[in-house]
mmCIF file of C-alpha atoms and ligand atoms in Angstrom:
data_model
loop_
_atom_site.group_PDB
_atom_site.id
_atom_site.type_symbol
_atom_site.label_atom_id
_atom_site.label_comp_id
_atom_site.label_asym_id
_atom_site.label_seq_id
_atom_site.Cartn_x
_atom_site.Cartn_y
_atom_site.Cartn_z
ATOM 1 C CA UNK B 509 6.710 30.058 106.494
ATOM 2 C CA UNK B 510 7.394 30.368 102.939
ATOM 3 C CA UNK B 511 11.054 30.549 102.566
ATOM 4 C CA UNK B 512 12.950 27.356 101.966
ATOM 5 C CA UNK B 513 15.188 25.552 104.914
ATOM 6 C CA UNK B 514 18.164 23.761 103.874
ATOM 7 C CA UNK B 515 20.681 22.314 106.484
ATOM 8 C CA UNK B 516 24.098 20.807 105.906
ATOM 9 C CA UNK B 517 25.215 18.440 108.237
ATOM 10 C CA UNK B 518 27.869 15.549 109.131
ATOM 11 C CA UNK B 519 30.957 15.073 110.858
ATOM 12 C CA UNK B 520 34.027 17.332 110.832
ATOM 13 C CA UNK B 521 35.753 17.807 107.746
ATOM 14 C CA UNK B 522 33.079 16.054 106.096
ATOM 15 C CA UNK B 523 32.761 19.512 103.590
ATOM 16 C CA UNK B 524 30.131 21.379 104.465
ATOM 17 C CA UNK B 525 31.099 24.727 104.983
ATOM 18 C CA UNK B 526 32.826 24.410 101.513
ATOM 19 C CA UNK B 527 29.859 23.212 99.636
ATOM 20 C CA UNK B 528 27.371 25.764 101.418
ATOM 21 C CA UNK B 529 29.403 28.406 99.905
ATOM 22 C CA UNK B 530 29.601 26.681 96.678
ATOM 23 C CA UNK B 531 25.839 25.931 96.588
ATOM 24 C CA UNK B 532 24.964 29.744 97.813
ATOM 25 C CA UNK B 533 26.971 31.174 95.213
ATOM 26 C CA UNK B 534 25.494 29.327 92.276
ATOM 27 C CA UNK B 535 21.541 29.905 94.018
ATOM 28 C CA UNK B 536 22.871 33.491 93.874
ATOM 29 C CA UNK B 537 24.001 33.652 90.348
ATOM 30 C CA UNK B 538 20.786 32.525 89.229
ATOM 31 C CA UNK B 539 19.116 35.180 91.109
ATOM 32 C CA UNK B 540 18.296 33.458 94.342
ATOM 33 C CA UNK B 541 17.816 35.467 97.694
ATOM 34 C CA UNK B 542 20.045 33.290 100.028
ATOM 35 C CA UNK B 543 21.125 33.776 103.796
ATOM 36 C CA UNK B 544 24.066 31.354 104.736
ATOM 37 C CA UNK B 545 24.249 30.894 108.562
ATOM 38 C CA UNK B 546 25.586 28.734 110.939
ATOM 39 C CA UNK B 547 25.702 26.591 113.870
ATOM 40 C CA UNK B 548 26.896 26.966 116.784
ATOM 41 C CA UNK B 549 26.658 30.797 116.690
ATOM 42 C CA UNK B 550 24.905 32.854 113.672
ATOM 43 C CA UNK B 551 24.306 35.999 116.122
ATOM 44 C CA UNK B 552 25.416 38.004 118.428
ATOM 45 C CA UNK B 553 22.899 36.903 120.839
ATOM 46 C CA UNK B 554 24.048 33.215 120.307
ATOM 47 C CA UNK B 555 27.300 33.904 120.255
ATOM 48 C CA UNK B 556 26.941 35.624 123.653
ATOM 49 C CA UNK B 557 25.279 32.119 124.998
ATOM 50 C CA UNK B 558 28.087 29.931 123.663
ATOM 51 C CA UNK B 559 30.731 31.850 125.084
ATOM 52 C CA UNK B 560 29.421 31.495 128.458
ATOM 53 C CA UNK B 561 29.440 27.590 127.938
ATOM 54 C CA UNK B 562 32.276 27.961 126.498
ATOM 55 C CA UNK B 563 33.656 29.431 129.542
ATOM 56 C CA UNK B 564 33.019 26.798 132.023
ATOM 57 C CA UNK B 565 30.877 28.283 134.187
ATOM 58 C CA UNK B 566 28.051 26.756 133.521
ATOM 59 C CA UNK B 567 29.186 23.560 134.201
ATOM 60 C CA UNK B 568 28.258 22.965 137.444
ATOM 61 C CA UNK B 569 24.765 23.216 136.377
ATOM 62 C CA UNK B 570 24.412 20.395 134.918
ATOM 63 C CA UNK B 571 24.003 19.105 131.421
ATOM 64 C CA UNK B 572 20.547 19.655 131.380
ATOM 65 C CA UNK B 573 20.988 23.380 132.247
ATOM 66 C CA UNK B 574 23.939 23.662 130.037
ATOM 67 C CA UNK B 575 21.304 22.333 127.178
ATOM 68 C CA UNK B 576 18.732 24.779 127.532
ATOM 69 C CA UNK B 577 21.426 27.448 127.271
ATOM 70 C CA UNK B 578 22.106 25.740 124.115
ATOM 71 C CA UNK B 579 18.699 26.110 123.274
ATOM 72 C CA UNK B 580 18.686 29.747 123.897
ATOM 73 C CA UNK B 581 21.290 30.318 121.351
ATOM 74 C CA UNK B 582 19.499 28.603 119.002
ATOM 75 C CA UNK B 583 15.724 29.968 119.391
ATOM 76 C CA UNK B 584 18.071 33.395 119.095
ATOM 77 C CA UNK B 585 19.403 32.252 115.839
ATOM 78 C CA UNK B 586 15.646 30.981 114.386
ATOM 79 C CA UNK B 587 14.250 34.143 115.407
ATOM 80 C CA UNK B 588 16.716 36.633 114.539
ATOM 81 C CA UNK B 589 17.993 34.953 111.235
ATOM 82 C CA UNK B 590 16.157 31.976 109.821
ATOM 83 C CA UNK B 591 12.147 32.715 110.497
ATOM 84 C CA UNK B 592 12.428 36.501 109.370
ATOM 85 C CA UNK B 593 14.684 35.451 105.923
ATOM 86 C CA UNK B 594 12.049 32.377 105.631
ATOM 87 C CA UNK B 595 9.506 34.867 106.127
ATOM 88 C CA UNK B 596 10.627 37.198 103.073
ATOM 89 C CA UNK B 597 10.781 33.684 100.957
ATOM 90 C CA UNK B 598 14.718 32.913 101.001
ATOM 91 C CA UNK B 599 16.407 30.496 100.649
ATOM 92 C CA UNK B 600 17.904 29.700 103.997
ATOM 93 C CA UNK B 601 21.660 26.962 104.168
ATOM 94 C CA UNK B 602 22.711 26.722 107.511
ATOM 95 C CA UNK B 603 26.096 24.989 108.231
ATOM 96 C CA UNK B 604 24.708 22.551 110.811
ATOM 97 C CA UNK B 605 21.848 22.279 112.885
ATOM 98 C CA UNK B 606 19.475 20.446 115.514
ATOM 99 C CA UNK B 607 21.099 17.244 113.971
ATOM 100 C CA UNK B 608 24.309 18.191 115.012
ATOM 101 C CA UNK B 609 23.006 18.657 118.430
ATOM 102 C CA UNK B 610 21.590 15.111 118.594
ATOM 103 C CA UNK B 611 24.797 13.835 117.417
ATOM 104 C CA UNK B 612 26.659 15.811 119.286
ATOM 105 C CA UNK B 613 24.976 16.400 122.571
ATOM 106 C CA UNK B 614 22.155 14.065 122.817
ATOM 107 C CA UNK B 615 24.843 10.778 122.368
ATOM 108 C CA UNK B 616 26.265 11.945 125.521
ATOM 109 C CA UNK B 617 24.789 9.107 128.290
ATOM 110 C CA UNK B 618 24.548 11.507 131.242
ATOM 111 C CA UNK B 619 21.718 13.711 129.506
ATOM 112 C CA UNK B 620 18.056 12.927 129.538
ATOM 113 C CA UNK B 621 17.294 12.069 126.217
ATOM 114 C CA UNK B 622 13.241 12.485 126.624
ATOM 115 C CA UNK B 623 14.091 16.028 128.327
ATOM 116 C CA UNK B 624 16.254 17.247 125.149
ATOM 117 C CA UNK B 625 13.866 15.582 122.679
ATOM 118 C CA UNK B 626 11.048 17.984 124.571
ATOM 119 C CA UNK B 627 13.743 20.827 124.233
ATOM 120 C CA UNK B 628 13.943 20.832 120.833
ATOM 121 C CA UNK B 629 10.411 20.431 119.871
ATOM 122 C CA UNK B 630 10.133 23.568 122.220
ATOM 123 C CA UNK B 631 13.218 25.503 120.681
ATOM 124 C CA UNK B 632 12.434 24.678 117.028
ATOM 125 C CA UNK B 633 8.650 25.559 117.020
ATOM 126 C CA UNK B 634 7.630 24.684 113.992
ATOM 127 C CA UNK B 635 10.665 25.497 111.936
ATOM 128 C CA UNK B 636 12.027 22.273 110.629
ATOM 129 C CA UNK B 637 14.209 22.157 107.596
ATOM 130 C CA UNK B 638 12.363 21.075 104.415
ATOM 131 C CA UNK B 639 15.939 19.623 103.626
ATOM 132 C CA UNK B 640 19.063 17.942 105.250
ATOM 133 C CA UNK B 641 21.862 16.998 103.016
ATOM 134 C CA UNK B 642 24.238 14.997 104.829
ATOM 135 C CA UNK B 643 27.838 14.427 104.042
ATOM 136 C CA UNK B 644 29.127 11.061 104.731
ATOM 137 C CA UNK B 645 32.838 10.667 104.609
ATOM 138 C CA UNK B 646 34.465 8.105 106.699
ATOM 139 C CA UNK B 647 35.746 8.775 109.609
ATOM 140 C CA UNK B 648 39.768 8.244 108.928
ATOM 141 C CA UNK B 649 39.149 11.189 105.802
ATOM 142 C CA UNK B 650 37.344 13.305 108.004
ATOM 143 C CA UNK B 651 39.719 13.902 110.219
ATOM 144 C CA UNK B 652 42.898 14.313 107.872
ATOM 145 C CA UNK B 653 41.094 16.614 106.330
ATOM 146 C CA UNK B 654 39.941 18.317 109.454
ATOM 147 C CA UNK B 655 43.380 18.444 110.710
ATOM 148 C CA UNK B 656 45.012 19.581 107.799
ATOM 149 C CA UNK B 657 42.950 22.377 107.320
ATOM 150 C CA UNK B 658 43.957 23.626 110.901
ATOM 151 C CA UNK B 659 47.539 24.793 111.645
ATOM 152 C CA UNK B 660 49.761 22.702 113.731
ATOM 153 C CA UNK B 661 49.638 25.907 116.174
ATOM 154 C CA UNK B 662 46.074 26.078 115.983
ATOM 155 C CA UNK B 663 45.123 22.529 117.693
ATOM 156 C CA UNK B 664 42.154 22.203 119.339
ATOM 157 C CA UNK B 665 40.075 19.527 121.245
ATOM 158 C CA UNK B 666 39.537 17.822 117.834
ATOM 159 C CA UNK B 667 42.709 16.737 117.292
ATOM 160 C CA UNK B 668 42.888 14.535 120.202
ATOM 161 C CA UNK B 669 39.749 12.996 118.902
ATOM 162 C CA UNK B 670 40.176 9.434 117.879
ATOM 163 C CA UNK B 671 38.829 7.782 114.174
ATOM 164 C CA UNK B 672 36.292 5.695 116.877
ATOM 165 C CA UNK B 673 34.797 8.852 118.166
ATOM 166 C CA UNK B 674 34.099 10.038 114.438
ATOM 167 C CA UNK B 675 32.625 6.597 113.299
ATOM 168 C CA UNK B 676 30.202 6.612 116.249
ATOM 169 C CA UNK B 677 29.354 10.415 114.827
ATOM 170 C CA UNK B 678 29.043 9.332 111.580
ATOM 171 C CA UNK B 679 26.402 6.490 112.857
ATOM 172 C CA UNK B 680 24.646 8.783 114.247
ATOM 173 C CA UNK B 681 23.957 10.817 111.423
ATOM 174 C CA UNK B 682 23.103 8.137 109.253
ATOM 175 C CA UNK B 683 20.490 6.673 111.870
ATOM 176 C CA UNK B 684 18.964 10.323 111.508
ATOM 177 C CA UNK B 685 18.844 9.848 107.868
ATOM 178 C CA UNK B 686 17.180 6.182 108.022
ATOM 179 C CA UNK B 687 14.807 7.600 110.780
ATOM 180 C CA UNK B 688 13.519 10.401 108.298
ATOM 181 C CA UNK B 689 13.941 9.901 104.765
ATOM 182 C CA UNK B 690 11.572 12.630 103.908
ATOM 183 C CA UNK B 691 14.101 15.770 105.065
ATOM 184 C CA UNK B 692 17.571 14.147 104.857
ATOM 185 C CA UNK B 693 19.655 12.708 101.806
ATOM 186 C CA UNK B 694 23.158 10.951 102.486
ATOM 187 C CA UNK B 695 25.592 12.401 100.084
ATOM 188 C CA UNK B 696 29.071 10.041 99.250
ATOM 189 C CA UNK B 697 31.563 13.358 100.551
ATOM 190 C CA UNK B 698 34.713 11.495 99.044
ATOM 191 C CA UNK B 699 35.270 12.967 95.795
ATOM 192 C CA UNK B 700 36.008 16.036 94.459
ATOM 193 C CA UNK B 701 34.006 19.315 95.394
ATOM 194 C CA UNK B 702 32.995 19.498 91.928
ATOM 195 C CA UNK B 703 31.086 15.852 91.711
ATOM 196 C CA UNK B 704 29.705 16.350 95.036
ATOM 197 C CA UNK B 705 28.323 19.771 94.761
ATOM 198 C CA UNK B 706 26.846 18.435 90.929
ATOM 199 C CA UNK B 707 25.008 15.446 93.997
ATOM 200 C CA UNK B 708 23.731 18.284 95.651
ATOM 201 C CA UNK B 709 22.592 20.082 92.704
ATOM 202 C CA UNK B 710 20.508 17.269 91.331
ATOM 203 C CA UNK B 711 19.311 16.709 95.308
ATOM 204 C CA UNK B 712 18.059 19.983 95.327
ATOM 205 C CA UNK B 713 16.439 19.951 92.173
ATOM 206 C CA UNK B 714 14.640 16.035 92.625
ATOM 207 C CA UNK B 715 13.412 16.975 96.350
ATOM 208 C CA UNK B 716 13.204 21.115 96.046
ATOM 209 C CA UNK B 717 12.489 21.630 92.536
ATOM 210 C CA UNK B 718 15.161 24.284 92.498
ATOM 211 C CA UNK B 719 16.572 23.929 89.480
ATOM 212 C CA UNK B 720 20.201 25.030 89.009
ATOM 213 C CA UNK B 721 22.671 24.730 85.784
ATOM 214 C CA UNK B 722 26.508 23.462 87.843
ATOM 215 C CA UNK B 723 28.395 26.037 85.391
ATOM 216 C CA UNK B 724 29.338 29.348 87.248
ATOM 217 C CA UNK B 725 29.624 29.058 91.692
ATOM 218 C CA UNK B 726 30.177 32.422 92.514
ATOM 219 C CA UNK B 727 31.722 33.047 95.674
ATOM 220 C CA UNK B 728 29.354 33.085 99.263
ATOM 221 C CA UNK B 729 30.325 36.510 101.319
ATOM 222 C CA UNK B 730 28.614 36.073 104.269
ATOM 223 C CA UNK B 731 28.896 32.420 105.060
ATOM 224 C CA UNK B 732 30.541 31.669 108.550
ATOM 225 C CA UNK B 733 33.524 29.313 108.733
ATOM 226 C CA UNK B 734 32.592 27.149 111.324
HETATM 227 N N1 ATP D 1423 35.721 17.202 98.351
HETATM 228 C C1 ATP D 1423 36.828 17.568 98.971
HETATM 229 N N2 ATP D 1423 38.004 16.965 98.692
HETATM 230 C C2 ATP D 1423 39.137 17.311 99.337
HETATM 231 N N3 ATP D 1423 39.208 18.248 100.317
HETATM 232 C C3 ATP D 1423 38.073 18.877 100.645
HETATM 233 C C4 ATP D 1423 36.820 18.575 100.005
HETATM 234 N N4 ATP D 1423 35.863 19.354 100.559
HETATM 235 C C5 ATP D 1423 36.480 20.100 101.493
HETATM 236 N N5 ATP D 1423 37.799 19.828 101.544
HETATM 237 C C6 ATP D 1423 38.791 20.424 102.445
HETATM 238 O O1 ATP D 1423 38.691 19.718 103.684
HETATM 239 C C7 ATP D 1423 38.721 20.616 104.785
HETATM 240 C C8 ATP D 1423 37.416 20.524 105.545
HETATM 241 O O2 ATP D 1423 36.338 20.990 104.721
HETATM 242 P P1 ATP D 1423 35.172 21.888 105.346
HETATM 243 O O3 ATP D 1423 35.738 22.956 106.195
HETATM 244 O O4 ATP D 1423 34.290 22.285 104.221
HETATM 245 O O5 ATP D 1423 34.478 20.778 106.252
HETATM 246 P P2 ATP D 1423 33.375 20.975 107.375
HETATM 247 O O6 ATP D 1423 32.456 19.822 107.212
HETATM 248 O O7 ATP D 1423 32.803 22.338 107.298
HETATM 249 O O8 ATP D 1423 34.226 20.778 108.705
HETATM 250 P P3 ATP D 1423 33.858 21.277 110.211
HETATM 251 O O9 ATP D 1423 32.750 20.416 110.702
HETATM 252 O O10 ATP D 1423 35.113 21.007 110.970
HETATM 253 O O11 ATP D 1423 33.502 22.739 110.110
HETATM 254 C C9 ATP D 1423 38.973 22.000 104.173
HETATM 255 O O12 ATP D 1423 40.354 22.256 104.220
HETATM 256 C C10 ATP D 1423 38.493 21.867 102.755
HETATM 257 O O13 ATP D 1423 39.165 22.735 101.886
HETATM 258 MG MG1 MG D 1424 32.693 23.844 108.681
#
Protein backbone atom coordinates (compact mmCIF):
# COMPACT_ATOMS: atom_id res chain seq x y z
CA UNK A 1 0.00 0.00 0.00
CA UNK A 2 1.44 3.17 -1.04
CA UNK A 3 -1.10 5.76 -0.40
CA UNK A 4 -1.01 7.57 2.90
CA UNK A 5 -3.72 6.78 5.90
CA UNK A 6 -4.68 9.55 8.04
CA UNK A 7 -7.52 9.18 10.69
CA UNK A 8 -9.17 11.85 12.80
CA UNK A 9 -10.49 10.86 15.88
CA UNK A 10 -11.94 11.98 19.47
CA UNK A 11 -15.04 12.61 21.13
CA UNK A 12 -18.08 14.46 19.77
CA UNK A 13 -17.74 17.92 18.96
CA UNK A 14 -14.20 17.59 19.51
CA UNK A 15 -13.74 19.17 15.56
CA UNK A 16 -12.97 16.75 13.39
CA UNK A 17 -15.17 16.80 10.63
CA UNK A 18 -14.32 20.59 10.46
CA UNK A 19 -10.63 20.23 10.36
CA UNK A 20 -10.74 17.16 7.82
CA UNK A 21 -12.30 19.49 5.47
CA UNK A 22 -9.97 22.20 6.29
CA UNK A 23 -6.88 19.93 6.04
CA UNK A 24 -8.30 18.25 2.58
CA UNK A 25 -8.78 21.47 1.07
CA UNK A 26 -5.34 22.90 1.67
CA UNK A 27 -3.64 19.03 0.60
CA UNK A 28 -5.81 19.81 -2.45
CA UNK A 29 -4.66 23.25 -3.23
CA UNK A 30 -1.25 22.14 -3.27
CA UNK A 31 -2.05 19.50 -5.68
CA UNK A 32 -2.71 16.56 -3.44
CA UNK A 33 -5.00 13.57 -4.57
CA UNK A 34 -7.22 13.27 -1.38
CA UNK A 35 -10.36 11.01 -0.60
CA UNK A 36 -12.21 12.25 2.64
CA UNK A 37 -14.39 9.42 4.10
CA UNK A 38 -15.98 8.53 7.06
CA UNK A 39 -17.00 6.43 9.84
CA UNK A 40 -19.69 4.91 10.54
CA UNK A 41 -20.82 4.65 6.88
CA UNK A 42 -18.52 5.79 3.75
CA UNK A 43 -20.61 3.37 1.29
CA UNK A 44 -23.46 2.19 0.29
CA UNK A 45 -22.62 -1.22 1.32
CA UNK A 46 -21.85 0.09 4.91
CA UNK A 47 -24.45 2.15 5.06
CA UNK A 48 -26.76 -0.79 4.24
CA UNK A 49 -25.07 -2.71 7.45
CA UNK A 50 -25.59 0.19 9.84
CA UNK A 51 -29.04 0.67 9.07
CA UNK A 52 -29.90 -2.75 9.95
CA UNK A 53 -28.22 -2.16 13.46
CA UNK A 54 -29.61 0.73 13.45
CA UNK A 55 -32.90 -0.83 13.20
CA UNK A 56 -32.94 -3.03 16.14
CA UNK A 57 -33.14 -6.12 14.78
CA UNK A 58 -30.13 -7.32 15.34
CA UNK A 59 -30.23 -6.98 18.78
CA UNK A 60 -31.21 -10.05 19.94
CA UNK A 61 -28.11 -11.44 18.57
CA UNK A 62 -26.01 -10.40 20.74
CA UNK A 63 -23.23 -7.89 20.94
CA UNK A 64 -20.86 -10.06 19.56
CA UNK A 65 -23.01 -10.63 16.41
CA UNK A 66 -24.00 -7.07 16.31
CA UNK A 67 -19.94 -6.46 16.16
CA UNK A 68 -19.12 -8.47 13.33
CA UNK A 69 -21.90 -6.69 11.44
CA UNK A 70 -19.97 -3.74 12.39
CA UNK A 71 -17.11 -5.25 10.98
CA UNK A 72 -18.75 -5.91 7.74
CA UNK A 73 -19.39 -2.32 7.20
CA UNK A 74 -16.11 -1.55 7.75
CA UNK A 75 -14.05 -4.30 5.64
CA UNK A 76 -16.81 -2.75 2.95
CA UNK A 77 -15.51 0.67 3.50
CA UNK A 78 -11.46 -0.52 3.39
CA UNK A 79 -12.14 -2.34 0.35
CA UNK A 80 -14.33 -0.23 -1.59
CA UNK A 81 -12.77 3.22 -0.55
CA UNK A 82 -9.55 3.29 1.41
CA UNK A 83 -7.25 0.21 -0.10
CA UNK A 84 -8.15 1.08 -3.86
CA UNK A 85 -7.45 5.22 -3.21
CA UNK A 86 -4.25 3.93 -1.07
CA UNK A 87 -3.55 1.82 -3.89
CA UNK A 88 -3.44 4.79 -6.58
CA UNK A 89 -1.08 6.69 -3.81
CA UNK A 90 -3.73 9.17 -2.10
CA UNK A 91 -3.91 10.62 0.49
CA UNK A 92 -6.66 9.01 2.46
CA UNK A 93 -8.55 11.38 6.00
CA UNK A 94 -11.17 9.46 7.34
CA UNK A 95 -13.46 11.12 9.99
CA UNK A 96 -13.07 8.36 12.58
CA UNK A 97 -12.07 4.96 12.66
CA UNK A 98 -11.19 1.51 14.46
CA UNK A 99 -10.36 3.88 17.46
CA UNK A 100 -13.65 5.05 17.64
CA UNK A 101 -14.83 1.56 17.76
CA UNK A 102 -12.63 0.71 20.76
CA UNK A 103 -13.86 3.70 22.45
CA UNK A 104 -17.01 3.34 21.55
CA UNK A 105 -17.88 -0.30 21.42
CA UNK A 106 -15.12 -2.16 22.97
CA UNK A 107 -15.67 0.04 26.59
CA UNK A 108 -18.95 -1.56 26.67
CA UNK A 109 -18.46 -4.51 29.66
CA UNK A 110 -20.83 -7.06 28.12
CA UNK A 111 -18.53 -7.60 24.92
CA UNK A 112 -15.58 -9.90 24.75
CA UNK A 113 -12.80 -7.77 24.51
CA UNK A 114 -10.20 -10.66 23.22
CA UNK A 115 -13.06 -11.60 20.56
CA UNK A 116 -13.25 -7.83 19.14
CA UNK A 117 -9.48 -7.35 19.46
CA UNK A 118 -9.35 -10.70 17.01
CA UNK A 119 -12.14 -8.88 14.94
CA UNK A 120 -10.33 -6.12 14.10
CA UNK A 121 -7.04 -7.58 13.36
CA UNK A 122 -9.30 -9.72 10.96
CA UNK A 123 -11.36 -6.67 9.52
CA UNK A 124 -8.39 -4.30 9.16
CA UNK A 125 -5.91 -6.72 7.40
CA UNK A 126 -3.10 -4.98 7.18
CA UNK A 127 -4.43 -1.51 6.64
CA UNK A 128 -3.54 0.51 9.65
CA UNK A 129 -3.35 4.24 9.52
CA UNK A 130 0.23 5.59 9.25
CA UNK A 131 -1.43 8.53 11.29
CA UNK A 132 -4.07 9.32 14.05
CA UNK A 133 -4.50 12.86 15.05
CA UNK A 134 -6.59 13.05 17.98
CA UNK A 135 -8.58 15.95 19.20
CA UNK A 136 -8.73 16.39 22.84
CA UNK A 137 -11.25 18.84 24.10
CA UNK A 138 -12.74 18.37 27.43
CA UNK A 139 -15.61 16.89 27.87
CA UNK A 140 -17.98 19.98 29.19
CA UNK A 141 -16.76 21.87 25.48
CA UNK A 142 -17.46 18.93 23.62
CA UNK A 143 -20.70 18.69 24.23
CA UNK A 144 -21.82 22.49 24.03
CA UNK A 145 -20.42 22.44 21.03
CA UNK A 146 -21.98 19.21 19.96
CA UNK A 147 -25.28 20.40 21.02
CA UNK A 148 -25.20 23.64 19.61
CA UNK A 149 -24.40 22.58 16.37
CA UNK A 150 -27.65 20.38 16.37
CA UNK A 151 -31.13 22.01 16.36
CA UNK A 152 -33.23 21.89 19.40
CA UNK A 153 -35.69 19.77 17.01
CA UNK A 154 -33.02 17.67 15.92
CA UNK A 155 -32.05 15.91 19.43
CA UNK A 156 -30.70 12.77 19.43
CA UNK A 157 -29.32 10.11 21.90
CA UNK A 158 -26.35 12.49 22.48
CA UNK A 159 -27.99 14.96 24.14
CA UNK A 160 -29.02 12.92 26.99
CA UNK A 161 -25.41 12.02 27.32
CA UNK A 162 -23.87 13.25 30.49
CA UNK A 163 -20.16 15.35 30.74
CA UNK A 164 -19.11 11.75 32.76
CA UNK A 165 -19.88 9.66 29.77
CA UNK A 166 -17.63 12.05 27.53
CA UNK A 167 -14.67 12.17 30.08
CA UNK A 168 -14.60 8.35 30.23
CA UNK A 169 -14.50 8.74 26.10
CA UNK A 170 -12.01 11.11 26.20
CA UNK A 171 -9.80 8.59 28.53
CA UNK A 172 -10.13 6.30 26.31
CA UNK A 173 -8.71 7.95 23.51
CA UNK A 174 -5.88 9.22 25.25
CA UNK A 175 -4.95 5.61 26.64
CA UNK A 176 -4.91 4.76 22.76
CA UNK A 177 -2.55 7.53 22.23
CA UNK A 178 -0.12 6.53 25.29
CA UNK A 179 -0.47 2.83 24.08
CA UNK A 180 0.92 3.81 20.51
CA UNK A 181 2.83 6.84 20.17
CA UNK A 182 4.10 5.88 16.81
CA UNK A 183 0.46 6.43 14.81
CA UNK A 184 -1.40 8.86 17.13
CA UNK A 185 -0.66 12.60 18.20
CA UNK A 186 -3.01 14.37 20.89
CA UNK A 187 -3.92 17.70 19.52
CA UNK A 188 -5.16 20.65 22.37
CA UNK A 189 -8.92 21.06 20.22
CA UNK A 190 -9.71 24.30 22.35
CA UNK A 191 -8.76 27.10 20.28
CA UNK A 192 -9.62 28.45 17.25
CA UNK A 193 -9.85 26.31 13.93
CA UNK A 194 -7.17 28.35 12.62
CA UNK A 195 -4.35 27.49 15.50
CA UNK A 196 -5.43 24.02 15.55
CA UNK A 197 -5.47 23.20 11.94
CA UNK A 198 -1.70 25.30 11.83
CA UNK A 199 -1.06 21.90 14.96
CA UNK A 200 -2.08 19.68 12.42
CA UNK A 201 -0.18 21.16 9.70
CA UNK A 202 3.15 21.04 11.45
CA UNK A 203 1.93 17.23 12.71
CA UNK A 204 1.68 16.28 9.34
CA UNK A 205 4.70 17.70 8.16
CA UNK A 206 7.15 16.40 11.49
CA UNK A 207 5.57 12.69 11.26
CA UNK A 208 4.43 12.60 7.27
CA UNK A 209 6.80 14.85 5.71
CA UNK A 210 3.92 16.44 3.88
CA UNK A 211 4.75 19.68 3.78
CA UNK A 212 1.96 22.29 3.53
CA UNK A 213 2.11 26.36 3.59
CA UNK A 214 -1.45 27.24 6.26
CA UNK A 215 -2.33 30.21 3.69
CA UNK A 216 -5.27 29.21 1.31
CA UNK A 217 -7.94 25.97 2.80
CA UNK A 218 -10.02 25.52 0.00
CA UNK A 219 -13.20 24.02 0.62
CA UNK A 220 -13.55 19.74 0.92
CA UNK A 221 -16.66 18.61 -1.51
CA UNK A 222 -16.95 15.26 -0.76
CA UNK A 223 -16.32 15.00 2.92
CA UNK A 224 -19.28 13.37 4.93
CA UNK A 225 -20.75 15.22 7.92
CA UNK A 226 -20.79 12.72 10.37
N1 LIG B 1 -12.07 25.20 17.10
C1 LIG B 1 -13.37 25.40 17.19
N2 LIG B 1 -13.86 26.39 17.97
C2 LIG B 1 -15.19 26.59 18.09
N3 LIG B 1 -16.14 25.83 17.49
C3 LIG B 1 -15.72 24.83 16.71
C4 LIG B 1 -14.32 24.55 16.51
N4 LIG B 1 -14.21 23.48 15.69
C5 LIG B 1 -15.47 23.12 15.39
N5 LIG B 1 -16.37 23.92 15.98
C6 LIG B 1 -17.84 23.82 15.90
O1 LIG B 1 -18.23 22.83 16.86
C7 LIG B 1 -19.20 21.95 16.31
C8 LIG B 1 -18.65 20.55 16.27
O2 LIG B 1 -17.55 20.48 15.35
P1 LIG B 1 -17.37 19.22 14.39
O3 LIG B 1 -18.65 18.87 13.75
O4 LIG B 1 -16.21 19.52 13.51
O5 LIG B 1 -16.99 18.13 15.48
P2 LIG B 1 -16.90 16.56 15.32
O6 LIG B 1 -15.72 16.16 16.12
O7 LIG B 1 -16.91 16.20 13.88
O8 LIG B 1 -18.22 16.07 16.05
P3 LIG B 1 -19.00 14.65 15.89
O9 LIG B 1 -18.16 13.61 16.54
O10 LIG B 1 -20.26 14.87 16.64
O11 LIG B 1 -19.20 14.44 14.41
C9 LIG B 1 -19.53 22.52 14.92
O12 LIG B 1 -20.66 23.35 15.04
C10 LIG B 1 -18.31 23.33 14.56
O13 LIG B 1 -18.61 24.38 13.69
MG1 LIG C 1 -18.17 14.98 12.80
Amino acid sequence: MVGTFITFEGCDGSGKTTQVQRLAGLMRSEGYEVVTTREPGGTPGADAVRHVVLSGAAQSLGPNIEAVLFAAARADHLSQVIRPALEREAIVICDRFHDSTRVYQMGADETDQAFLARLEAATLDGVFPDLTIILDVPAELGVERARARRSASAADRFEGEEAEVHRKRRDRFLSIAENEPERCVVIDGRGDEEEIMEDIVAVIEDRLGIVLTTGGTGTATDAGSA
